[in-house]
Amino acid sequence: MKYDVVIIGAGPAGSTAARFLSKEGYNVLLLDKEKFPRYKACAGGLCKHIEEFDYLNIEKLDLVESVCKASLTFSPSTRYEMSYESEDVLFYNVDRKEFDNYLVGIAINAGSDFRDGVKVKEISIRKEYALLKLGNGREVKSRALIGAGGANDVANKFLRKKEGIKRWRLAFSLVEDFEVGESFVSDVYGEKSKCIILLRFAGLHGYAWVFPKRSSLNIGYAGYLEEMRGRNAKELLNQFLKFLKRRNFLPSSVESKKARGAFIPCRGFLRKTYTDRLLLCGDSAGFVSPLSGEGIYYAMDSGRIASKVLCEALEEEKLDEKSLRNYQKIWMERWGKDFLYLKIFHHALMKFTEGIIKRGVENKSLRGLYVGVFNGSLRAREVKWKILREILIPKRHEKIG
Ligand SMILES: Cc1cc2nc3c(=O)[nH]c(=O)nc-3n(C[C@H](O)[C@H](O)[C@H](O)COP(=O)(O)OP(=O)(O)OC[C@H]3O[C@@H](n4cnc5c(N)ncnc54)[C@H](O)[C@@H]3O)c2cc1C
């Protein structure tokens, strides 16, 4: 067989897995249906954990357009404005088209065979190999597969069908990059590249945001998919733009031209992410923070974990699901358990938003706690009681909600 591993999707999950497997000497085919460099709807905020991937040299990387060290969070009524500043990095901001292309380049340099513009149409798992049917009519065999095709991955559908998993709930988001010029960005958003968050924008279970880049602003919003029924997605974005203009966060001449919709699988990971000869990584497995919607780091980390597990399995020629179960154990221990608490925090935040932000405005250490949990720098399981006590138990004389 020509390939040890075929990877579906060359986003952060797929490229990272390809890089690690190729470094270990395995023959890897990395496939993507789009021609690269390709657009990816995203705010492009990389959390601080990205520094773990030291080969990226993120602190010195030219692709990083801005480093966010401050945030301004509005409660839904906009009555409370919670401002936070840090000496430390909250997010590194990148353009996904360039960043993902850079990751693919790293995988190619490590030895991966990359083919873009090739769609995987169907997968099947046989006793001796995995088989892919491609959009160009060809077929590819490999010893193992990684599904890293994002929220609508063909491998996700295959595994859910096989395991009878019906639940796959998504969030919807609309996003656009607005070119406003470097001087506007630096005058208004400052040297700490302050990001803006408006919680429960338009009543949605989610938030609207502004992530300032070098000379542009990434602006968007997200909410549960079913909440969008009967609502005009573009109208909602215009509503947010109007708010930003009123507050002088956006030049009045700027209009929406090419907003793009996308799904975010941030409402819980799949209960099973492995089967015979197949592992799911990144969005395909639902590895997105239920609180912030951040998924790039988790995509890359799951790609790294999958590659480690597959290296051992390929070495020992044990690619049955029992042998691959270790994959789920490792990611669950690293951050999967935190996701369970982040989901609870998300529900609490969506229910008691005004009161929670009001308390953050009044209490500096609480602000640090909120932001740390939101951007993933604090582990949810370590601060869970502190957070739950603070956000769920109203202080005397204080009404929340
Ligand atoms: C609007 C928005 C804003 C976001 N903002 C942030 C943020 O600021 N920070 C953050 O950390 N996360 C953010 N996320 C989440 C983040 O984008 C994802 O978690 C991340 O891209 C997941 O990476 P991935 O490699 O799993 O999938 P993807 O990046 O989606 O890559 C999947 C790849 O697979 C390819 N593919 C799909 N199907 C096939 C097929 N059948 N055959 C071949 N190729 C296929 C696609 O073309 C794509 O290139 C945001 C998401 C959205 C929608």
Short mmCIF file of C-alpha atoms and ligand atoms in Angstrom, two decimals:
data_model
loop_
_atom_site.label_atom_id
_atom_site.label_comp_id
_atom_site.label_asym_id
_atom_site.label_seq_id
_atom_site.Cartn_x
_atom_site.Cartn_y
_atom_site.Cartn_z
CA MET A 1 0.00 0.00 0.00
CA LYS A 2 1.39 3.38 -0.97
CA TYR A 3 0.05 5.31 2.02
CA ASP A 4 0.15 4.52 5.70
CA VAL A 5 -2.28 7.31 6.52
CA VAL A 6 -4.64 9.41 4.42
CA ILE A 7 -5.88 12.62 6.03
CA ILE A 8 -9.15 14.23 4.93
CA GLY A 9 -8.87 18.02 5.23
CA ALA A 10 -5.84 20.30 5.39
CA GLY A 11 -7.04 22.67 8.11
CA PRO A 12 -5.05 23.02 11.35
CA ALA A 13 -6.03 19.50 12.51
CA GLY A 14 -5.09 17.70 9.29
CA SER A 15 -1.86 19.60 8.60
CA THR A 16 -0.64 19.12 12.16
CA ALA A 17 -1.34 15.39 12.12
CA ALA A 18 0.39 15.16 8.71
CA ARG A 19 3.45 16.99 9.99
CA PHE A 20 3.93 14.72 13.02
CA LEU A 21 3.30 11.47 11.12
CA SER A 22 5.65 12.43 8.29
CA LYS A 23 8.35 13.38 10.79
CA GLU A 24 8.15 9.81 12.09
CA GLY A 25 8.73 8.50 8.58
CA TYR A 26 5.20 7.39 7.67
CA ASN A 27 3.81 7.88 4.16
CA VAL A 28 1.05 10.44 4.44
CA LEU A 29 -1.43 11.75 1.88
CA LEU A 30 -3.08 15.04 2.90
CA LEU A 31 -6.19 15.87 0.85
CA ASP A 32 -8.32 19.00 0.65
CA LYS A 33 -11.30 19.76 -1.55
CA GLU A 34 -10.30 23.43 -1.86
CA LYS A 35 -7.42 24.89 -3.84
CA PHE A 36 -4.87 26.38 -1.42
CA PRO A 37 -4.44 29.04 -0.15
CA ARG A 38 -8.15 28.89 0.64
CA TYR A 39 -10.51 31.18 2.58
CA LYS A 40 -11.73 29.92 5.96
CA ALA A 41 -14.46 31.79 7.83
CA CYS A 42 -12.85 32.48 11.21
CA ALA A 43 -11.90 35.25 13.63
CA GLY A 44 -8.33 33.95 13.54
CA GLY A 45 -7.59 34.26 17.27
CA LEU A 46 -4.95 31.78 18.47
CA CYS A 47 -4.94 31.16 22.21
CA LYS A 48 -1.68 31.23 24.16
CA HIS A 49 -1.42 27.42 24.25
CA ILE A 50 -0.43 27.62 20.58
CA GLU A 51 3.07 28.39 21.89
CA GLU A 52 3.35 24.66 22.69
CA PHE A 53 3.91 24.10 18.97
CA ASP A 54 7.41 25.51 19.20
CA TYR A 55 8.21 24.81 15.53
CA LEU A 56 5.73 27.60 14.64
CA ASN A 57 7.87 30.13 16.47
CA ILE A 58 4.63 32.03 17.02
CA GLU A 59 6.13 34.85 19.06
CA LYS A 60 8.24 35.90 16.10
CA LEU A 61 5.97 34.80 13.28
CA ASP A 62 5.31 37.44 10.62
CA LEU A 63 1.88 35.98 9.96
CA VAL A 64 0.73 37.18 13.37
CA GLU A 65 -1.01 40.45 12.51
CA SER A 66 -1.67 41.62 16.05
CA VAL A 67 -1.33 40.42 19.63
CA CYS A 68 -4.44 40.96 21.72
CA LYS A 69 -3.76 41.89 25.35
CA ALA A 70 -7.00 43.67 26.19
CA SER A 71 -10.73 43.15 25.90
CA LEU A 72 -13.94 45.10 26.28
CA THR A 73 -17.02 43.00 27.00
CA PHE A 74 -20.54 44.40 26.83
CA SER A 75 -23.53 42.92 28.64
CA PRO A 76 -26.54 42.33 26.34
CA SER A 77 -28.24 45.59 27.34
CA THR A 78 -24.82 47.34 26.92
CA ARG A 79 -25.43 48.80 30.38
CA TYR A 80 -22.28 47.14 31.72
CA GLU A 81 -18.91 47.41 30.00
CA MET A 82 -16.21 45.17 31.40
CA SER A 83 -12.76 46.34 30.45
CA TYR A 84 -9.71 44.12 30.95
CA GLU A 85 -6.02 44.70 30.29
CA SER A 86 -3.16 42.28 30.65
CA GLU A 87 0.61 42.20 30.28
CA ASP A 88 0.22 38.71 28.92
CA VAL A 89 -1.06 37.52 25.54
CA LEU A 90 -4.80 36.84 25.31
CA PHE A 91 -4.77 35.93 21.59
CA TYR A 92 -2.42 36.01 18.63
CA ASN A 93 -4.42 37.21 15.62
CA VAL A 94 -3.81 35.69 12.19
CA ASP A 95 -5.48 35.54 8.80
CA ARG A 96 -6.65 31.94 8.42
CA LYS A 97 -5.98 31.79 4.70
CA GLU A 98 -2.30 32.52 5.31
CA PHE A 99 -1.97 30.60 8.56
CA ASP A 100 -3.50 27.39 7.19
CA ASN A 101 -1.33 27.65 4.08
CA TYR A 102 1.71 28.00 6.33
CA LEU A 103 0.73 24.84 8.25
CA VAL A 104 0.31 22.92 4.98
CA GLY A 105 3.80 24.08 3.95
CA ILE A 106 5.19 22.68 7.21
CA ALA A 107 3.49 19.32 6.54
CA ILE A 108 4.90 19.24 2.98
CA ASN A 109 8.39 20.06 4.25
CA ALA A 110 8.10 17.20 6.73
CA GLY A 111 7.44 14.86 3.80
CA SER A 112 3.65 14.73 3.41
CA ASP A 113 2.15 14.32 -0.05
CA PHE A 114 -0.41 17.15 -0.40
CA ARG A 115 -3.17 17.23 -3.03
CA ASP A 116 -5.60 20.15 -3.08
CA GLY A 117 -8.78 20.52 -5.11
CA VAL A 118 -9.56 16.84 -4.38
CA LYS A 119 -12.80 16.04 -2.60
CA VAL A 120 -13.29 12.85 -0.63
CA LYS A 121 -16.77 11.59 -1.48
CA GLU A 122 -17.05 8.37 0.44
CA ILE A 123 -15.08 6.29 2.88
CA SER A 124 -15.27 2.64 3.83
CA ILE A 125 -13.28 0.55 6.27
CA ARG A 126 -12.28 -2.95 5.22
CA LYS A 127 -10.58 -5.61 7.31
CA GLU A 128 -7.18 -5.02 5.67
CA TYR A 129 -7.36 -1.32 4.73
CA ALA A 130 -9.37 1.89 4.52
CA LEU A 131 -10.76 2.93 1.14
CA LEU A 132 -11.54 6.43 -0.09
CA LYS A 133 -13.57 7.34 -3.16
CA LEU A 134 -12.51 10.70 -4.53
CA GLY A 135 -14.41 13.34 -6.49
CA ASN A 136 -12.13 12.79 -9.51
CA GLY A 137 -13.31 9.19 -9.78
CA ARG A 138 -10.12 7.70 -8.30
CA GLU A 139 -9.82 5.47 -5.25
CA VAL A 140 -7.09 5.48 -2.59
CA LYS A 141 -6.24 2.78 -0.08
CA SER A 142 -4.40 3.32 3.18
CA ARG A 143 -3.67 1.52 6.41
CA ALA A 144 -5.38 4.24 8.47
CA LEU A 145 -7.47 7.37 8.07
CA ILE A 146 -7.77 10.68 9.88
CA GLY A 147 -11.02 12.60 9.48
CA ALA A 148 -10.16 16.30 9.75
CA GLY A 149 -12.65 17.75 7.27
CA GLY A 150 -14.28 20.25 9.65
CA ALA A 151 -17.87 20.56 10.86
CA ASN A 152 -19.35 18.73 7.83
CA ASP A 153 -16.69 16.07 7.50
CA VAL A 154 -17.54 12.95 5.49
CA ALA A 155 -15.65 10.90 8.13
CA ASN A 156 -17.78 12.41 10.91
CA LYS A 157 -20.91 11.31 9.03
CA PHE A 158 -19.44 7.84 8.48
CA LEU A 159 -18.61 7.37 12.17
CA ARG A 160 -21.92 8.76 13.42
CA LYS A 161 -23.83 6.42 11.11
CA LYS A 162 -21.74 3.44 12.19
CA GLU A 163 -22.16 4.22 15.89
CA GLY A 164 -25.78 5.41 15.68
CA ILE A 165 -24.88 8.90 16.98
CA LYS A 166 -27.67 11.27 15.93
CA ARG A 167 -26.78 14.27 18.06
CA TRP A 168 -24.59 16.76 16.20
CA ARG A 169 -25.68 20.24 17.11
CA LEU A 170 -24.03 23.24 15.54
CA ALA A 171 -23.78 26.98 16.00
CA PHE A 172 -24.16 29.33 13.05
CA SER A 173 -21.91 32.32 12.51
CA LEU A 174 -21.58 35.15 10.05
CA VAL A 175 -18.25 36.90 9.65
CA GLU A 176 -16.50 39.47 7.49
CA ASP A 177 -13.12 41.22 7.36
CA PHE A 178 -13.28 44.99 6.97
CA GLU A 179 -10.27 46.89 5.68
CA VAL A 180 -10.13 50.12 7.71
CA GLY A 181 -6.43 51.03 7.57
CA GLU A 182 -3.61 50.66 10.06
CA SER A 183 -4.03 54.08 11.63
CA PHE A 184 -7.73 53.53 12.40
CA VAL A 185 -6.93 50.16 13.99
CA SER A 186 -4.12 51.53 16.14
CA ASP A 187 -5.97 54.76 17.12
CA VAL A 188 -9.16 52.99 18.16
CA TYR A 189 -8.00 49.56 19.32
CA GLY A 190 -4.68 50.67 20.81
CA GLU A 191 -1.34 48.97 21.14
CA LYS A 192 -2.96 46.14 23.12
CA SER A 193 -5.25 45.37 20.16
CA LYS A 194 -8.34 45.36 22.34
CA CYS A 195 -10.98 42.89 21.18
CA ILE A 196 -14.67 43.66 21.61
CA ILE A 197 -17.32 41.19 22.71
CA LEU A 198 -21.08 41.82 22.90
CA LEU A 199 -22.64 38.93 24.78
CA ARG A 200 -26.00 37.45 23.75
CA PHE A 201 -26.06 39.73 20.74
CA ALA A 202 -29.61 39.88 19.31
CA GLY A 203 -30.71 37.45 22.02
CA LEU A 204 -28.61 34.64 20.52
CA HIS A 205 -26.81 32.02 22.61
CA GLY A 206 -23.42 33.36 21.66
CA TYR A 207 -21.80 36.72 21.08
CA ALA A 208 -20.77 39.29 18.50
CA TRP A 209 -17.11 40.24 18.23
CA VAL A 210 -14.46 42.52 16.77
CA PHE A 211 -10.93 41.12 16.49
CA PRO A 212 -8.54 43.83 15.29
CA LYS A 213 -5.84 42.68 12.88
CA ARG A 214 -3.03 44.75 11.34
CA SER A 215 -5.12 47.03 9.11
CA SER A 216 -8.49 45.29 9.18
CA LEU A 217 -11.20 44.30 11.62
CA ASN A 218 -12.66 40.83 11.79
CA ILE A 219 -16.31 41.29 12.75
CA GLY A 220 -18.94 38.63 13.25
CA TYR A 221 -21.46 36.95 15.50
CA ALA A 222 -22.53 33.43 16.41
CA GLY A 223 -25.55 31.75 17.94
CA TYR A 224 -27.30 28.39 17.95
CA LEU A 225 -28.23 27.30 14.44
CA GLU A 226 -31.91 26.77 15.25
CA GLU A 227 -32.18 30.33 16.61
CA MET A 228 -31.49 31.67 13.13
CA ARG A 229 -34.69 30.22 11.69
CA GLY A 230 -36.78 33.05 10.22
CA ARG A 231 -34.09 35.64 10.93
CA ASN A 232 -32.12 37.59 8.36
CA ALA A 233 -28.46 36.78 9.05
CA LYS A 234 -27.10 39.77 7.09
CA GLU A 235 -29.53 42.15 8.75
CA LEU A 236 -28.21 41.04 12.13
CA LEU A 237 -24.64 41.77 11.06
CA ASN A 238 -25.73 45.24 9.89
CA GLN A 239 -27.34 45.77 13.28
CA PHE A 240 -24.01 45.03 14.97
CA LEU A 241 -22.13 47.29 12.53
CA LYS A 242 -24.52 50.13 13.42
CA PHE A 243 -23.78 49.60 17.10
CA LEU A 244 -20.03 49.72 16.41
CA LYS A 245 -20.38 52.89 14.34
CA ARG A 246 -22.38 54.61 17.08
CA ARG A 247 -19.56 53.82 19.49
CA ASN A 248 -16.87 54.90 16.98
CA PHE A 249 -15.40 51.40 16.74
CA LEU A 250 -15.98 51.39 12.98
CA PRO A 251 -15.77 54.18 10.37
CA SER A 252 -19.26 55.28 9.34
CA SER A 253 -18.48 54.73 5.63
CA VAL A 254 -17.86 50.99 6.04
CA GLU A 255 -20.57 48.65 4.71
CA SER A 256 -20.90 44.87 4.66
CA LYS A 257 -20.12 43.42 1.22
CA LYS A 258 -19.08 39.81 1.49
CA ALA A 259 -20.12 38.34 4.82
CA ARG A 260 -19.73 34.56 4.98
CA GLY A 261 -21.73 32.08 6.99
CA ALA A 262 -20.17 29.02 8.65
CA PHE A 263 -20.95 26.37 11.22
CA ILE A 264 -19.15 25.92 14.53
CA PRO A 265 -19.42 22.53 16.30
CA CYS A 266 -19.10 24.10 19.76
CA ARG A 267 -22.02 22.40 21.48
CA GLY A 268 -20.29 19.26 22.65
CA PHE A 269 -17.81 16.75 21.24
CA LEU A 270 -18.81 13.41 19.73
CA ARG A 271 -19.13 10.71 22.36
CA LYS A 272 -16.92 8.47 20.25
CA THR A 273 -14.08 9.75 18.05
CA TYR A 274 -12.43 6.50 16.91
CA THR A 275 -13.27 3.27 15.19
CA ASP A 276 -11.32 0.62 13.25
CA ARG A 277 -8.57 2.38 11.24
CA LEU A 278 -10.15 5.82 11.75
CA LEU A 279 -9.67 8.77 14.13
CA LEU A 280 -11.53 12.09 14.01
CA CYS A 281 -9.72 15.35 14.82
CA GLY A 282 -10.61 19.02 15.22
CA ASP A 283 -14.06 20.26 14.23
CA SER A 284 -14.90 16.87 12.80
CA ALA A 285 -14.93 15.54 16.39
CA GLY A 286 -16.49 18.68 17.90
CA PHE A 287 -13.30 19.89 19.61
CA VAL A 288 -14.34 23.53 20.01
CA SER A 289 -14.62 25.40 23.30
CA PRO A 290 -18.34 25.54 24.21
CA LEU A 291 -17.69 28.89 25.91
CA SER A 292 -15.64 30.85 23.36
CA GLY A 293 -16.01 28.89 20.10
CA GLU A 294 -12.22 28.64 19.91
CA GLY A 295 -11.09 25.51 18.06
CA ILE A 296 -7.76 26.07 16.31
CA TYR A 297 -5.58 24.98 19.21
CA TYR A 298 -7.77 21.94 19.92
CA ALA A 299 -7.69 21.01 16.23
CA MET A 300 -3.90 21.10 16.24
CA ASP A 301 -3.54 19.33 19.57
CA SER A 302 -5.95 16.56 18.55
CA GLY A 303 -3.98 16.19 15.30
CA ARG A 304 -0.82 15.81 17.34
CA ILE A 305 -2.42 13.26 19.71
CA ALA A 306 -3.90 11.28 16.80
CA SER A 307 -0.50 11.09 15.12
CA LYS A 308 1.15 9.78 18.31
CA VAL A 309 -1.53 7.11 18.78
CA LEU A 310 -1.37 6.09 15.12
CA CYS A 311 2.44 5.85 15.16
CA GLU A 312 2.23 3.17 17.85
CA ALA A 313 -0.70 1.41 16.20
CA LEU A 314 1.02 1.34 12.79
CA GLU A 315 4.23 0.10 14.35
CA GLU A 316 2.46 -2.80 16.02
CA GLU A 317 0.02 -3.30 13.13
CA LYS A 318 -2.88 -2.97 15.58
CA LEU A 319 -5.42 -0.67 13.98
CA ASP A 320 -8.63 -2.10 15.39
CA GLU A 321 -10.84 0.19 17.44
CA LYS A 322 -9.79 -1.36 20.74
CA SER A 323 -6.18 -0.42 20.05
CA LEU A 324 -7.14 3.11 18.97
CA ARG A 325 -9.25 3.77 22.06
CA ASN A 326 -6.26 5.38 23.72
CA TYR A 327 -6.78 8.44 21.48
CA GLN A 328 -10.02 9.32 23.25
CA LYS A 329 -8.48 8.72 26.69
CA ILE A 330 -5.63 11.13 25.98
CA TRP A 331 -7.66 14.06 24.63
CA MET A 332 -10.28 13.60 27.32
CA GLU A 333 -7.63 13.91 30.01
CA ARG A 334 -5.82 16.84 28.34
CA TRP A 335 -8.85 19.12 27.76
CA GLY A 336 -11.99 17.04 27.14
CA LYS A 337 -13.00 17.19 30.82
CA ASP A 338 -12.56 20.98 30.77
CA PHE A 339 -15.06 21.17 27.91
CA LEU A 340 -17.72 19.65 30.16
CA TYR A 341 -17.28 22.51 32.66
CA LEU A 342 -17.03 25.10 29.88
CA LYS A 343 -20.43 23.93 28.70
CA ILE A 344 -21.89 24.52 32.17
CA PHE A 345 -20.22 27.96 32.35
CA HIS A 346 -21.65 28.77 28.94
CA HIS A 347 -25.19 27.92 30.04
CA ALA A 348 -24.78 29.97 33.22
CA LEU A 349 -23.32 32.92 31.32
CA MET A 350 -26.14 32.85 28.78
CA LYS A 351 -28.75 32.76 31.55
CA PHE A 352 -27.35 35.32 33.98
CA THR A 353 -25.36 37.48 31.59
CA GLU A 354 -26.15 40.95 32.93
CA GLY A 355 -25.42 40.04 36.55
CA ILE A 356 -22.23 38.18 35.70
CA ILE A 357 -20.79 41.09 33.72
CA LYS A 358 -21.92 43.57 36.37
CA ARG A 359 -19.89 41.62 38.93
CA GLY A 360 -16.92 41.53 36.60
CA VAL A 361 -17.09 45.32 36.25
CA GLU A 362 -17.02 45.68 40.03
CA ASN A 363 -14.34 43.10 40.80
CA LYS A 364 -10.92 43.11 39.14
CA SER A 365 -9.83 39.59 40.10
CA LEU A 366 -13.13 38.22 38.82
CA ARG A 367 -12.47 39.90 35.47
CA GLY A 368 -9.14 38.05 35.24
CA LEU A 369 -10.89 34.80 36.07
CA TYR A 370 -13.57 35.31 33.39
CA VAL A 371 -11.09 36.23 30.68
CA GLY A 372 -8.71 33.40 31.63
CA VAL A 373 -11.46 30.80 31.37
CA PHE A 374 -12.79 32.33 28.15
CA ASN A 375 -9.45 32.29 26.34
CA GLY A 376 -8.41 28.93 27.76
CA SER A 377 -5.38 30.13 29.73
CA LEU A 378 -7.04 28.93 32.96
CA ARG A 379 -8.11 25.30 33.07
CA ALA A 380 -11.84 25.11 33.67
CA ARG A 381 -11.56 22.09 35.95
CA GLU A 382 -9.13 23.94 38.23
CA VAL A 383 -11.28 27.04 38.71
CA LYS A 384 -14.71 25.44 38.43
CA TRP A 385 -15.81 25.98 42.04
CA LYS A 386 -14.54 29.53 42.12
CA ILE A 387 -16.40 30.34 38.92
CA LEU A 388 -19.61 28.58 39.87
CA ARG A 389 -19.65 30.21 43.31
CA GLU A 390 -19.10 33.63 41.80
CA ILE A 391 -21.55 33.41 38.95
CA LEU A 392 -24.34 31.35 40.43
CA ILE A 393 -24.66 32.52 44.02
CA PRO A 394 -26.02 36.07 44.11
CA LYS A 395 -24.40 38.33 46.66
CA ARG A 396 -26.66 39.86 49.28
CA HIS A 397 -28.84 42.72 47.93
CA GLU A 398 -27.82 41.86 44.41
CA LYS A 399 -30.29 40.79 41.76
CA ILE A 400 -28.90 38.90 38.81
CA GLY A 401 -30.33 38.04 35.42
C1 LIG B 1 -16.81 32.44 12.18
C2 LIG B 1 -15.86 31.58 12.95
C3 LIG B 1 -14.94 32.17 13.79
C4 LIG B 1 -14.01 31.38 14.50
N1 LIG B 1 -13.06 32.00 15.25
C5 LIG B 1 -12.12 31.27 15.89
C6 LIG B 1 -11.05 31.89 16.59
O1 LIG B 1 -10.93 33.11 16.63
N2 LIG B 1 -10.15 31.10 17.23
C7 LIG B 1 -10.23 29.74 17.20
O2 LIG B 1 -9.38 29.07 17.81
N3 LIG B 1 -11.22 29.12 16.51
C8 LIG B 1 -12.15 29.84 15.84
N4 LIG B 1 -13.13 29.22 15.12
C9 LIG B 1 -13.13 27.75 15.06
C10 LIG B 1 -12.05 27.26 14.09
O3 LIG B 1 -12.21 27.90 12.85
C11 LIG B 1 -12.14 25.75 13.90
O4 LIG B 1 -12.26 25.13 15.16
C12 LIG B 1 -10.90 25.21 13.17
O5 LIG B 1 -10.84 25.74 11.88
C13 LIG B 1 -10.94 23.69 13.12
O6 LIG B 1 -9.89 23.22 12.31
P1 LIG B 1 -10.04 21.86 11.50
O7 LIG B 1 -8.73 21.59 10.90
O8 LIG B 1 -10.67 20.84 12.36
O9 LIG B 1 -11.14 22.16 10.36
P2 LIG B 1 -11.15 23.25 9.21
O10 LIG B 1 -10.30 24.39 9.53
O11 LIG B 1 -12.59 23.50 8.93
O12 LIG B 1 -10.51 22.50 7.97
C14 LIG B 1 -11.17 21.44 7.34
C15 LIG B 1 -10.64 21.30 5.93
O13 LIG B 1 -11.20 20.11 5.37
C16 LIG B 1 -11.52 20.34 4.02
N5 LIG B 1 -12.56 19.36 3.65
C17 LIG B 1 -13.82 19.29 4.13
N6 LIG B 1 -14.48 18.26 3.57
C18 LIG B 1 -13.62 17.67 2.72
C19 LIG B 1 -13.72 16.56 1.84
N7 LIG B 1 -14.85 15.84 1.73
N8 LIG B 1 -12.64 16.22 1.10
C20 LIG B 1 -11.48 16.93 1.19
N9 LIG B 1 -11.35 18.00 2.00
C21 LIG B 1 -12.39 18.37 2.77
C22 LIG B 1 -11.99 21.79 4.01
O14 LIG B 1 -11.87 22.36 2.72
C23 LIG B 1 -11.05 22.43 5.02
O15 LIG B 1 -9.91 22.99 4.40
C24 LIG B 1 -14.06 29.97 14.39
C25 LIG B 1 -15.00 29.37 13.55
C26 LIG B 1 -15.88 30.16 12.82
C27 LIG B 1 -16.85 29.50 11.89
#
